[in-house]
PDB file of C-alpha atoms in Angstrom:
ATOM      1  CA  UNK A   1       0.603 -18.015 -25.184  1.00  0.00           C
ATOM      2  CA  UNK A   2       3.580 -15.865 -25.408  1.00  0.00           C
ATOM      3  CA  UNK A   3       6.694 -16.342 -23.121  1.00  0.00           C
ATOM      4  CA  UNK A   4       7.335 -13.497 -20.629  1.00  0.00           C
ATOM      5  CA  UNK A   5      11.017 -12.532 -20.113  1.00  0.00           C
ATOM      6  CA  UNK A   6      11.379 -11.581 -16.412  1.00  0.00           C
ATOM      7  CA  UNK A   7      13.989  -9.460 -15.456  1.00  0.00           C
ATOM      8  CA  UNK A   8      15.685  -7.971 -12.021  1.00  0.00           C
ATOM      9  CA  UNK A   9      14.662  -4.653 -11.543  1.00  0.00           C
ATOM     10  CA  UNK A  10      15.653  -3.145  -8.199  1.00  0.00           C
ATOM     11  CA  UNK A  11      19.313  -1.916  -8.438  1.00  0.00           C
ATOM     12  CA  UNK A  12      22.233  -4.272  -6.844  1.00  0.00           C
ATOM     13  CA  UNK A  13      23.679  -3.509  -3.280  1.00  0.00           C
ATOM     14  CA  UNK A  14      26.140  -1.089  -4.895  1.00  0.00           C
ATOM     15  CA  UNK A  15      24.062   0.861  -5.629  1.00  0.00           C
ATOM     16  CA  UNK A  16      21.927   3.588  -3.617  1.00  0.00           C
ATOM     17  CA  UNK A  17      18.180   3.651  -3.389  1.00  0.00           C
ATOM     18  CA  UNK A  18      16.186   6.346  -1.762  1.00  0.00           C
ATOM     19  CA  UNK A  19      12.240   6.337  -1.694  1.00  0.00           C
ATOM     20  CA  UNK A  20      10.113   9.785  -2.596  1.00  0.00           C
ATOM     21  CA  UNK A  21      10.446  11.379   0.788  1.00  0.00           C
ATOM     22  CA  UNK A  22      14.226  10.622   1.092  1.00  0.00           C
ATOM     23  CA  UNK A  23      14.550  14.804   1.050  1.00  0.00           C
ATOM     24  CA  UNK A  24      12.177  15.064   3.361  1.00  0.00           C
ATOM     25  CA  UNK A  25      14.449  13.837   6.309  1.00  0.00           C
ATOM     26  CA  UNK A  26      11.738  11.423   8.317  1.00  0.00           C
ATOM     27  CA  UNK A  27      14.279   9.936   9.822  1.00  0.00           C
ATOM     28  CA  UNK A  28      15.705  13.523  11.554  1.00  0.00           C
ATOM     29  CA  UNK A  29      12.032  14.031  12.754  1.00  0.00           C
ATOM     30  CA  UNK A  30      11.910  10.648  14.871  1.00  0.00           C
ATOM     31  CA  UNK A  31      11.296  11.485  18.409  1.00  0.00           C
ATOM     32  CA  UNK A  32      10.326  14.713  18.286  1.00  0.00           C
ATOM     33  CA  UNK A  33       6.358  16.642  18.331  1.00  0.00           C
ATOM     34  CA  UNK A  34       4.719  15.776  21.333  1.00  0.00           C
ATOM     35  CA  UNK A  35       5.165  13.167  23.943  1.00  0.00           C
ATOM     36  CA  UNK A  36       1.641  11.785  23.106  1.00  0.00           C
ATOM     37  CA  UNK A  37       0.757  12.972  19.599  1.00  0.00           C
ATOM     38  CA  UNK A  38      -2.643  11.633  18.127  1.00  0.00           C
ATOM     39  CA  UNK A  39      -0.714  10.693  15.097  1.00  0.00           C
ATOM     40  CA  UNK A  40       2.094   8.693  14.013  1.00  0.00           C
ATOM     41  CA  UNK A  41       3.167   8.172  10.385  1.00  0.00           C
ATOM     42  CA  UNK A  42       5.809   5.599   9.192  1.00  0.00           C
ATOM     43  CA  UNK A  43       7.183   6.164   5.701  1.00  0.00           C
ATOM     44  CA  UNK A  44       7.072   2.055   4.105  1.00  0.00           C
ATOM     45  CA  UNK A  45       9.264   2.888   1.724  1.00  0.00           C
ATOM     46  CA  UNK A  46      11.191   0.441  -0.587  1.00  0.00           C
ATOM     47  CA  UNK A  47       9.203  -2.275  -0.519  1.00  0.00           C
ATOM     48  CA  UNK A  48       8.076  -4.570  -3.332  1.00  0.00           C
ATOM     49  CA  UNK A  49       5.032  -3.633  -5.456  1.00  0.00           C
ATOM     50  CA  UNK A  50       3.447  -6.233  -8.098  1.00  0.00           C
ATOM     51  CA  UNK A  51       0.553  -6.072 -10.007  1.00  0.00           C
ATOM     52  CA  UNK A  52      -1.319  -9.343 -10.630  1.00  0.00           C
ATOM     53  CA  UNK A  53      -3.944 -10.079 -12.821  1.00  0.00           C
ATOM     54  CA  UNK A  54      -5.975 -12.938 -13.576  1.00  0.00           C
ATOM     55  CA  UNK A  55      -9.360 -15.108 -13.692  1.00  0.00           C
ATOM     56  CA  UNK A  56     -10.958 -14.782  -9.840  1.00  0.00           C
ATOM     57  CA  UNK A  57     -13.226 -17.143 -11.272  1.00  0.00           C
ATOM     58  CA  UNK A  58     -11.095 -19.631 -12.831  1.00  0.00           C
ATOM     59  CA  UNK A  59     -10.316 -22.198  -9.570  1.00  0.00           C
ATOM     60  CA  UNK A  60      -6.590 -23.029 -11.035  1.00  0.00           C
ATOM     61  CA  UNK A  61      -5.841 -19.383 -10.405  1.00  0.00           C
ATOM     62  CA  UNK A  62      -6.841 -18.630  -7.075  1.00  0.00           C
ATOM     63  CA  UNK A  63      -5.034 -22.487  -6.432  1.00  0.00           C
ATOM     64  CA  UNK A  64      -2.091 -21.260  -8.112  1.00  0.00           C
ATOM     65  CA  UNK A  65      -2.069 -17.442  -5.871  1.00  0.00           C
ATOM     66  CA  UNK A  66      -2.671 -19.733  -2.846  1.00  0.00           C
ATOM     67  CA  UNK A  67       0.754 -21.878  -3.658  1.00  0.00           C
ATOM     68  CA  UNK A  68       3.063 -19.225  -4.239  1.00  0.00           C
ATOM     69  CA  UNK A  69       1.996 -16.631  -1.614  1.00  0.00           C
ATOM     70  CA  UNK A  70      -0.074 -18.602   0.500  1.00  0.00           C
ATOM     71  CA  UNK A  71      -3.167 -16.124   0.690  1.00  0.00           C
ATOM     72  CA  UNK A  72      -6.437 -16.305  -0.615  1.00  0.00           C
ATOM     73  CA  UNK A  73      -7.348 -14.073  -3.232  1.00  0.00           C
ATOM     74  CA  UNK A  74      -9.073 -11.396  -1.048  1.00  0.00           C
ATOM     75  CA  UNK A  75     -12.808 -10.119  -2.118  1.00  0.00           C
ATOM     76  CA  UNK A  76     -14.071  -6.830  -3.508  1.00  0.00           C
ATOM     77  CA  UNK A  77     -12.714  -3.961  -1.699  1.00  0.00           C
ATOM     78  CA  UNK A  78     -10.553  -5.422   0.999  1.00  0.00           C
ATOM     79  CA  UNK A  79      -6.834  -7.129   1.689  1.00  0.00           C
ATOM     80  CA  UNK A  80      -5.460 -10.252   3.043  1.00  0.00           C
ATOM     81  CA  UNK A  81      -1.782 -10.145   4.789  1.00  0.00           C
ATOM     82  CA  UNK A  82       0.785 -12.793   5.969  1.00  0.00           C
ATOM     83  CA  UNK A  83       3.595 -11.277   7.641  1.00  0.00           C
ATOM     84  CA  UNK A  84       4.831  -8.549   5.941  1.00  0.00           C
ATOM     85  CA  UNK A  85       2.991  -9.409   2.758  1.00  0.00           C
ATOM     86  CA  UNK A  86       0.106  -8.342   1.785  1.00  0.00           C
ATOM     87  CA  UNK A  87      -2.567  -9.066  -0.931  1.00  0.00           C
ATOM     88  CA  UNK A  88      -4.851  -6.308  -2.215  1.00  0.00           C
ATOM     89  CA  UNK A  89      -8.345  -6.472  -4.813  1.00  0.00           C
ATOM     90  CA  UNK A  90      -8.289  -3.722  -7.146  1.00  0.00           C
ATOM     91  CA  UNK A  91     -10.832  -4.876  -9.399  1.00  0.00           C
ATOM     92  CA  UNK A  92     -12.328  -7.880 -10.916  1.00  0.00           C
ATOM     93  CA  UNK A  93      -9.482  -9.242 -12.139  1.00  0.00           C
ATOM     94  CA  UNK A  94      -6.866  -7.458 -10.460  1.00  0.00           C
ATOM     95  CA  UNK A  95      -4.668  -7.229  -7.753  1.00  0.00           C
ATOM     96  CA  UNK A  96      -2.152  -5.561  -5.980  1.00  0.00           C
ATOM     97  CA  UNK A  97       0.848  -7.684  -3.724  1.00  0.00           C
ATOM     98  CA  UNK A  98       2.727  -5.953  -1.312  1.00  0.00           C
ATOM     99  CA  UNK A  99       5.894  -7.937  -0.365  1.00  0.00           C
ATOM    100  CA  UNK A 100       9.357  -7.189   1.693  1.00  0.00           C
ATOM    101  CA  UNK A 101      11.943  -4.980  -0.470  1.00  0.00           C
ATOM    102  CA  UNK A 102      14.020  -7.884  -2.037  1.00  0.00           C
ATOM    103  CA  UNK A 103      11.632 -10.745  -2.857  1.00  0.00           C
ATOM    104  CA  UNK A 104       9.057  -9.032  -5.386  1.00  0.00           C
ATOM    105  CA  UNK A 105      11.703 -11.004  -8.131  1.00  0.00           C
ATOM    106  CA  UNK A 106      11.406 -14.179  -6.623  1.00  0.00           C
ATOM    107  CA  UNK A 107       8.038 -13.561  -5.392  1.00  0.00           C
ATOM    108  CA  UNK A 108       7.207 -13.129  -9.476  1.00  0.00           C
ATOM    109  CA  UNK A 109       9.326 -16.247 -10.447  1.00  0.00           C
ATOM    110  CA  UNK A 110       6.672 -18.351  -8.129  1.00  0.00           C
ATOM    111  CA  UNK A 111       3.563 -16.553  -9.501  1.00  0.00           C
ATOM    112  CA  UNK A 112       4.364 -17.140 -12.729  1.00  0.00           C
ATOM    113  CA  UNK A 113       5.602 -21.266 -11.839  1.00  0.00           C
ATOM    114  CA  UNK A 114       2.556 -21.739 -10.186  1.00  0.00           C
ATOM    115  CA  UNK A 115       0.271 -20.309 -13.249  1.00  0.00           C
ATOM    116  CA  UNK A 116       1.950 -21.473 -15.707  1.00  0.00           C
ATOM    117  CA  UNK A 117      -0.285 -22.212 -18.625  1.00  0.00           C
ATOM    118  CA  UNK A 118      -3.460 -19.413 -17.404  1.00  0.00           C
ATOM    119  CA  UNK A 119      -3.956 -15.785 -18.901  1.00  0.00           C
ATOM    120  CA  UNK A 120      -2.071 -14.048 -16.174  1.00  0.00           C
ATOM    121  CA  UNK A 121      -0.404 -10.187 -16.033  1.00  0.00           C
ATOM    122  CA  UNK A 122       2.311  -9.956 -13.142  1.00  0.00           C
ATOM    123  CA  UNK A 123       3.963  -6.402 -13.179  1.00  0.00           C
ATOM    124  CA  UNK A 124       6.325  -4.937 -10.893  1.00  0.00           C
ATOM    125  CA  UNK A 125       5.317  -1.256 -10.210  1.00  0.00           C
ATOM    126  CA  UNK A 126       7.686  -0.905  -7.152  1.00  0.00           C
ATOM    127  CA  UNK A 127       8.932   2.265  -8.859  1.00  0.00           C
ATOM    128  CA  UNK A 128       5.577   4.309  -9.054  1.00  0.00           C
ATOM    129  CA  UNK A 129       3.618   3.968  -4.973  1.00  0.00           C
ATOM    130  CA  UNK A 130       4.591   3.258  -1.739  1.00  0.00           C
ATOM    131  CA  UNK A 131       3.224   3.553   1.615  1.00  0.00           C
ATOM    132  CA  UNK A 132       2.615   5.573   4.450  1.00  0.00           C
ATOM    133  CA  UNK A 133       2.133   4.280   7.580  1.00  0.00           C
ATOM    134  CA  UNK A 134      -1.009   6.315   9.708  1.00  0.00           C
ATOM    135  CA  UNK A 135      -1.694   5.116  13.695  1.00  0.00           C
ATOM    136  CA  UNK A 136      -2.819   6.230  17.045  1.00  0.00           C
ATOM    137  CA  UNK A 137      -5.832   7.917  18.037  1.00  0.00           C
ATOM    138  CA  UNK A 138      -6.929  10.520  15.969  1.00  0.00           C
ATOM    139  CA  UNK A 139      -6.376   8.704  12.392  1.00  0.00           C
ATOM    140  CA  UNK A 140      -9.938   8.456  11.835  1.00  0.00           C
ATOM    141  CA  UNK A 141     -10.263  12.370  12.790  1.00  0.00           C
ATOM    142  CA  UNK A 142      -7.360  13.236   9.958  1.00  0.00           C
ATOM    143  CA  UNK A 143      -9.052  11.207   7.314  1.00  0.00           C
ATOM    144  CA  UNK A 144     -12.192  12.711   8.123  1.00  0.00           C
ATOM    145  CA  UNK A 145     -11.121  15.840   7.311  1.00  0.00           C
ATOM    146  CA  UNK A 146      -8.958  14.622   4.126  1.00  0.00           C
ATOM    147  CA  UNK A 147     -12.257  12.455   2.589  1.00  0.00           C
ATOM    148  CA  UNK A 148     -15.139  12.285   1.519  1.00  0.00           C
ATOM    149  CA  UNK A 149     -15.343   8.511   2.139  1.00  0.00           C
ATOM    150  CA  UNK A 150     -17.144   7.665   4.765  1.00  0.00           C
ATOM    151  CA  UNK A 151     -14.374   6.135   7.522  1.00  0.00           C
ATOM    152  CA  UNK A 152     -16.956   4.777  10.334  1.00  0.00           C
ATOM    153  CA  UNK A 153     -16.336   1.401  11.766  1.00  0.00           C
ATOM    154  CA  UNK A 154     -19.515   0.032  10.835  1.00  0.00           C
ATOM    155  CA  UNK A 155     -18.486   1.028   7.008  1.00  0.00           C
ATOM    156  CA  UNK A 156     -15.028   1.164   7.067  1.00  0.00           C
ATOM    157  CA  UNK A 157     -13.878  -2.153   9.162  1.00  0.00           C
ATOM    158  CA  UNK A 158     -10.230  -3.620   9.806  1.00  0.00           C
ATOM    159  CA  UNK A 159      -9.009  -5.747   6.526  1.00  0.00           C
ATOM    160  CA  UNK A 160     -11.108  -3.169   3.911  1.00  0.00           C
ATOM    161  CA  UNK A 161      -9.627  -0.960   1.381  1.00  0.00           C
ATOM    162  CA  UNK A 162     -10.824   1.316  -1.020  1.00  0.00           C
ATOM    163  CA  UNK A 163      -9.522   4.068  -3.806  1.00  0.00           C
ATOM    164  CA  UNK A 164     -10.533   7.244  -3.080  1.00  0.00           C
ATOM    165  CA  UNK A 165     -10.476  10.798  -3.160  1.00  0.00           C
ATOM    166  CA  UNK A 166      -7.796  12.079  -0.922  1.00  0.00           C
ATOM    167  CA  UNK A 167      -6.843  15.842  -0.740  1.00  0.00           C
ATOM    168  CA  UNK A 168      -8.515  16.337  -4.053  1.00  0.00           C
ATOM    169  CA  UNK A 169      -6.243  13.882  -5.823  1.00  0.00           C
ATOM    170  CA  UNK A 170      -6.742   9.929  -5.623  1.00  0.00           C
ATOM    171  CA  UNK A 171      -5.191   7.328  -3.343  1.00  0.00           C
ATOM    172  CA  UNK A 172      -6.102   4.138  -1.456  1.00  0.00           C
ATOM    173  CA  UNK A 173      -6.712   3.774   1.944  1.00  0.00           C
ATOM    174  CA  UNK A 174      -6.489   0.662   3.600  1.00  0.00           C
ATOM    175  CA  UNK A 175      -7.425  -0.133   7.042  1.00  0.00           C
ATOM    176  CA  UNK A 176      -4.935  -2.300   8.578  1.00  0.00           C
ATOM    177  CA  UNK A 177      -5.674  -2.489  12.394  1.00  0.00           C
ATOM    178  CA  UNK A 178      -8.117  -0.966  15.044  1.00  0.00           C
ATOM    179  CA  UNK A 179      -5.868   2.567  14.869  1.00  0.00           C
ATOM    180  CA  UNK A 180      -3.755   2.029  11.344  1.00  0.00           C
ATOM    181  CA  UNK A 181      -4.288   2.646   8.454  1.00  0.00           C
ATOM    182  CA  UNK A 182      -1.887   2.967   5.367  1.00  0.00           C
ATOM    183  CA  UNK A 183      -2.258   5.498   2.486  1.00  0.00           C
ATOM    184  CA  UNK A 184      -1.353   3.737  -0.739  1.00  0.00           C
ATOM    185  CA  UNK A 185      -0.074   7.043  -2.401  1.00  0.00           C
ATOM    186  CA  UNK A 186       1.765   7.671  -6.069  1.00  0.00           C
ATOM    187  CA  UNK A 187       5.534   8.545  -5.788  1.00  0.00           C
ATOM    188  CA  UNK A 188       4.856  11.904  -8.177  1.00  0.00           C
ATOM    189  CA  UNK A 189       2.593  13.017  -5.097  1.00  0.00           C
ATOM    190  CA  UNK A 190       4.574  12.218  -1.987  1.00  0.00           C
ATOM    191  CA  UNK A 191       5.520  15.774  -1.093  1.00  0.00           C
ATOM    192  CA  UNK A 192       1.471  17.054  -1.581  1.00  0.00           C
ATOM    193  CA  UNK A 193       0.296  14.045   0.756  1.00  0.00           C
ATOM    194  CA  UNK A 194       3.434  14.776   3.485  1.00  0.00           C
ATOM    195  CA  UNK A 195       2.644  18.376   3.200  1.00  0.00           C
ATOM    196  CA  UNK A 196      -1.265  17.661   3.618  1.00  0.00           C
ATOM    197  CA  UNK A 197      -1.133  15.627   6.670  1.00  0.00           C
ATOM    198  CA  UNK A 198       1.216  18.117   8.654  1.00  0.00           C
ATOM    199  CA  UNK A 199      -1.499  20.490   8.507  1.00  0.00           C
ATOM    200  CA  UNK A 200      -4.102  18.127   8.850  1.00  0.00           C
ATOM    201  CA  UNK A 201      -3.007  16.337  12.205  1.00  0.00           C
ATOM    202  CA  UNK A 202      -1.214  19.459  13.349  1.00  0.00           C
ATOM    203  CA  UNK A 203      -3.769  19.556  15.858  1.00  0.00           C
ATOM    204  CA  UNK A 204      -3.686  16.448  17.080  1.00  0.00           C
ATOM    205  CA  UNK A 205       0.108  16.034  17.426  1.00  0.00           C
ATOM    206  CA  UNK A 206       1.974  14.653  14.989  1.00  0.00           C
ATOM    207  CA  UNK A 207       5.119  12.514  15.191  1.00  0.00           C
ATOM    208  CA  UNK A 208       7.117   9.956  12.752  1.00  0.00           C
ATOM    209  CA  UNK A 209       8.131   6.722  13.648  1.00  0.00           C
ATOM    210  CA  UNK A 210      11.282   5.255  11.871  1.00  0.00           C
TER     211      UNK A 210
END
């Protein structure tokens, strides 16, 4: 088994990092729509974005996940979370682990001490997706309109998360509590999505949350 050589991707304090909507000015939006919108997104942006992959099967892995992150390995189409970590399946043998902006090096260091010796992948994608924070209301109304998927309660609970067709390109949608929800969305595509739901929650009210 080959040796992996780990390095420290996200820039030093010196220097600046913006995420994909940085132009779009969020931030100069807070506080002002409507005083009770149906919608509020929060841009996630910056955070720490590691692809893991490995043998579900194979007890020393999920053991080893379990020691450095302390979360299970979640099942077919849904997410675990601790904090502000989070552990998603993406397929058989792969994952996807969301962690604070900062730790994903350290966060890889202990994957790869705790599986040591197993056929592992750990990749840090930070670079390529982030997330958008959905809540209130009227989510389920905007999604609705933006998918095909079908978003009911009884098929879509708290905890599941699915890729999907979203405004005629592809995303994943996870459903984080009763009324939020996070689009997992591609940097190249930020502007589309931030352009999409404007129009699509326009009629609900619409307001961003820093």
């Amino acid at each position: 088994m080959s040796t992996a050589n780990v390095y420290q991707q996200r820039p030093d304090s010196g220097a600046k990092a913006e995420s994909s909507l940085h132009h779009a000015n969020l931030g100069g939006l807070v506080g002002k729509g409507r005083k009770n919108p149906g919608v509020t997104v929060r841009e996630k942006k910056l955070l720490g974005h590691l692809t893991l992959r490995g043998d579900a099967k194979d007890p020393a892995f999920a053991e080893g996940v379990h020691k450095a992150l302390g979360l299970e390995l979640p099942v077919a189409l849904s997410l675990v979370a601790k904090g502000e970590s989070s552990l998603q399946w993406m397929g058989p043998d792969e994952w996807l682990l969301i962690v604070p902006g900062g730790q994903e090096y350290a966060v890889e260091q202990a994957l790869r001490a705790a599986l040591v010796g197993l056929h592992i992948s750990v990749v840090n994608v930070s670079g390529g997706q982030q997330l958008l924070e959905l809540s209130g209301p009227k989510v389920r109304e905007v999604l609705m309109k933006s998918t095909s998927y079908d978003v009911h309660p009884d098929n879509f609970p708290v905890g599941k998360a699915v890729g999907t067709v979203f405004a005629k390109s592809q995303l994943v949608i996870r459903h984080t509590g009763e009324d939020t929800w996070e689009l997992l969305i591609r940097r190249s595509f930020s502007d589309y999505w931030w352009l999409w739901l404007q129009d699509a929650a326009a009629e609900f009210g619409l307001s961003v949350e820093a």
